Short mmCIF file of C-alpha atoms in Angstrom, two decimals:
data_model
loop_
_atom_site.label_atom_id
_atom_site.label_comp_id
_atom_site.label_asym_id
_atom_site.label_seq_id
_atom_site.Cartn_x
_atom_site.Cartn_y
_atom_site.Cartn_z
CA UNK A 918 110.10 93.12 94.10
CA UNK A 919 107.11 92.51 91.88
CA UNK A 920 105.02 95.29 90.42
CA UNK A 921 102.15 94.49 92.81
CA UNK A 922 104.48 94.56 95.83
CA UNK A 923 105.93 97.89 94.71
CA UNK A 924 102.47 99.42 94.34
CA UNK A 925 101.50 98.22 97.82
CA UNK A 926 104.69 99.70 99.26
CA UNK A 927 104.27 103.02 97.47
CA UNK A 928 100.69 103.29 98.73
CA UNK A 929 101.95 102.75 102.27
CA UNK A 930 104.66 105.36 101.89
CA UNK A 931 102.12 107.98 100.79
CA UNK A 932 100.87 108.43 104.38
CA UNK A 933 102.67 110.88 106.68
CA UNK A 934 102.03 108.85 109.85
CA UNK A 935 103.48 105.72 108.24
CA UNK A 936 106.54 107.63 107.13
CA UNK A 937 107.01 108.90 110.69
CA UNK A 938 106.70 105.32 111.99
CA UNK A 939 109.34 104.17 109.50
CA UNK A 940 111.65 107.03 110.48
CA UNK A 941 111.32 106.04 114.14
CA UNK A 942 111.95 102.38 113.36
CA UNK A 943 115.02 103.34 111.34
CA UNK A 944 116.56 104.59 114.60
CA UNK A 945 115.55 101.64 116.77
CA UNK A 946 113.06 98.77 117.09
CA UNK A 947 109.95 99.76 119.06
CA UNK A 948 106.64 98.44 120.34
CA UNK A 949 103.23 99.97 119.59
CA UNK A 950 102.82 102.01 122.79
CA UNK A 951 106.31 103.52 122.49
CA UNK A 952 105.64 104.52 118.86
CA UNK A 953 102.26 106.03 119.86
CA UNK A 954 103.89 108.05 122.64
CA UNK A 955 106.71 109.22 120.38
CA UNK A 956 104.45 110.25 117.49
CA UNK A 957 101.59 111.66 119.56
CA UNK A 958 98.92 109.36 118.08
CA UNK A 959 96.84 106.59 119.64
CA UNK A 960 98.07 103.01 119.97
CA UNK A 961 95.18 101.64 117.83
CA UNK A 962 96.15 104.09 115.05
CA UNK A 963 99.78 102.95 115.25
CA UNK A 964 98.64 99.31 115.13
CA UNK A 965 96.54 100.05 112.04
CA UNK A 966 99.50 101.67 110.28
CA UNK A 967 101.90 98.91 111.34
CA UNK A 968 99.55 96.31 109.86
CA UNK A 969 99.59 98.16 106.54
CA UNK A 970 103.38 98.48 106.66
CA UNK A 971 103.79 94.81 107.55
CA UNK A 972 101.49 93.77 104.68
CA UNK A 973 103.69 95.80 102.33
CA UNK A 974 106.82 94.16 103.73
CA UNK A 975 108.20 97.43 105.12
CA UNK A 976 108.30 96.26 108.74
CA UNK A 977 108.68 92.97 110.55
CA UNK A 978 107.77 91.99 114.09
CA UNK A 979 109.16 89.73 116.76
CA UNK A 980 108.37 88.91 120.40
CA UNK A 981 110.53 90.31 123.18
CA UNK A 982 109.34 89.48 126.69
CA UNK A 983 105.81 90.89 126.91
CA UNK A 984 106.01 93.08 123.83
CA UNK A 985 105.68 92.67 120.12
CA UNK A 986 108.59 94.65 118.74
CA UNK A 987 108.59 96.15 115.27
CA UNK A 988 111.62 96.72 113.13
CA UNK A 989 112.31 98.27 109.77
CA UNK A 990 112.82 95.79 106.94
CA UNK A 991 115.93 97.48 105.56
CA UNK A 992 116.27 95.04 102.65
CA UNK A 993 113.11 96.32 100.99
CA UNK A 994 114.40 99.89 101.08
CA UNK A 995 117.74 98.95 99.53
CA UNK A 996 115.96 98.06 96.30
CA UNK A 997 116.60 100.88 93.85
CA UNK A 998 113.83 102.60 91.93
CA UNK A 999 115.54 101.49 88.73
CA UNK A 1000 115.30 97.84 89.83
CA UNK A 1001 111.57 98.28 90.42
CA UNK A 1002 111.02 99.93 87.05
CA UNK A 1003 113.04 97.27 85.22
CA UNK A 1004 111.02 94.45 86.81
CA UNK A 1005 108.80 92.67 84.29
CA UNK A 1006 105.35 94.19 84.38
CA UNK A 1007 102.34 92.06 85.28
CA UNK A 1008 100.76 93.70 82.25
CA UNK A 1009 103.68 93.03 79.83
CA UNK A 1010 101.97 90.20 77.96
CA UNK A 1011 98.71 92.13 77.61
CA UNK A 1012 100.60 95.23 76.43
CA UNK A 1013 102.53 93.18 73.88
CA UNK A 1014 99.29 91.70 72.58
CA UNK A 1015 97.68 95.15 72.29
CA UNK A 1016 100.79 96.41 70.46
CA UNK A 1017 100.63 93.49 68.00
CA UNK A 1018 96.94 94.14 67.31
CA UNK A 1019 97.61 97.86 66.76
CA UNK A 1020 100.57 97.10 64.50
CA UNK A 1021 98.45 94.76 62.36
CA UNK A 1022 95.67 97.36 62.08
CA UNK A 1023 98.18 99.92 60.80
CA UNK A 1024 99.63 97.45 58.30
CA UNK A 1025 96.16 96.48 57.08
CA UNK A 1026 95.17 100.14 56.72
CA UNK A 1027 98.22 101.26 54.76
CA UNK A 1028 99.11 98.23 52.65
CA UNK A 1029 97.00 96.76 49.88
CA UNK A 1030 98.25 93.69 48.00
CA UNK A 1031 101.76 94.29 49.33
CA UNK A 1032 101.90 97.90 48.11
CA UNK A 1033 101.96 100.93 50.38
CA UNK A 1034 98.91 103.12 49.65
CA UNK A 1035 100.28 106.25 51.37
CA UNK A 1036 102.92 107.25 53.89
CA UNK A 1037 101.24 107.72 57.28
CA UNK A 1038 101.29 111.26 58.68
CA UNK A 1039 101.76 110.01 62.25
CA UNK A 1040 105.34 109.12 63.06
CA UNK A 1041 104.34 106.07 65.12
CA UNK A 1042 102.39 104.61 62.20
CA UNK A 1043 105.12 105.48 59.71
CA UNK A 1044 107.64 103.65 61.89
CA UNK A 1045 105.51 100.50 61.68
CA UNK A 1046 105.35 100.83 57.89
CA UNK A 1047 109.11 101.35 57.67
CA UNK A 1048 109.66 98.27 59.88
CA UNK A 1049 107.71 96.21 57.35
CA UNK A 1050 109.72 97.50 54.40
CA UNK A 1051 113.12 97.14 56.08
CA UNK A 1052 112.44 93.41 56.50
CA UNK A 1053 113.28 93.07 52.80
CA UNK A 1054 116.91 94.01 53.51
CA UNK A 1055 119.41 91.48 54.82
CA UNK A 1056 121.71 92.23 57.73
CA UNK A 1057 125.46 92.36 57.05
CA UNK A 1058 125.00 93.22 53.40
CA UNK A 1059 125.85 96.53 51.74
CA UNK A 1060 123.38 97.67 49.07
CA UNK A 1061 123.98 100.20 46.34
CA UNK A 1062 121.57 103.12 46.17
CA UNK A 1063 120.06 101.61 43.03
CA UNK A 1064 119.40 98.27 44.83
CA UNK A 1065 117.78 100.09 47.74
CA UNK A 1066 115.58 102.11 45.38
CA UNK A 1067 114.45 98.98 43.50
CA UNK A 1068 113.52 97.15 46.71
CA UNK A 1069 111.61 100.14 48.08
CA UNK A 1070 109.92 100.79 44.71
CA UNK A 1071 108.26 97.37 45.03
CA UNK A 1072 106.36 98.89 47.98
CA UNK A 1073 106.00 102.56 47.05
CA UNK A 1074 106.89 104.80 44.11
CA UNK A 1075 108.43 107.60 46.21
CA UNK A 1076 111.47 105.51 47.17
CA UNK A 1077 113.55 108.62 47.99
CA UNK A 1078 111.25 109.61 50.87
CA UNK A 1079 111.08 106.06 52.23
CA UNK A 1080 114.87 105.63 51.97
CA UNK A 1081 115.48 108.96 53.74
CA UNK A 1082 112.95 108.13 56.50
CA UNK A 1083 114.45 104.66 57.06
CA UNK A 1084 117.84 106.29 57.63
CA UNK A 1085 116.26 108.97 59.82
CA UNK A 1086 114.58 106.32 61.97
CA UNK A 1087 117.86 104.43 62.34
CA UNK A 1088 116.61 101.37 60.48
CA UNK A 1089 119.25 101.77 57.78
CA UNK A 1090 122.55 103.60 57.57
CA UNK A 1091 124.85 104.68 54.77
CA UNK A 1092 128.32 105.85 53.89
CA UNK A 1093 130.47 105.99 50.75
CA UNK A 1094 130.27 102.19 50.37
CA UNK A 1095 126.46 102.11 50.26
CA UNK A 1096 123.45 101.31 52.48
CA UNK A 1097 122.91 98.61 55.09
CA UNK A 1098 120.29 97.47 57.58
CA UNK A 1099 121.04 98.43 61.17
CA UNK A 1100 120.78 95.83 63.96
CA UNK A 1101 118.75 96.80 67.04
#
């Protein structure tokens, strides 16, 4: 189910009459007049709601003798909320582009000629800065504390704070052997 389809379905489900129609159709297929009688609303109102539900894919219709019968589209309701949330967003590319522009603005604001001017106060901005610095470390290599300090010192004089923050953010890890870059 696409994001647009999910939004259309959720909008349909936000109406009490439509939910009552779906509950009735979950028990058995029905035609408009039978639904109207059962729910105590007019046939034109039921038709209006059924059109909305059909557009959202929640119900289907078929001919049976003189009647148009409506049935619940059970497949659409078997989709889990997690599946809907995990579906690629229609806005994903635009969001990624906005993130890249923001990231570059932060880098431009805090770096001058490859040197860090100051550690950002905001955690989000600091994380971007730390991501830039950690690029200097290779994966699958253990560094001594001295090597780490020298690499960080090329960016900023307070290498202890940067080193500690990179470990705190999970970008690097350490033990008795030394320091290494963490894969994400």
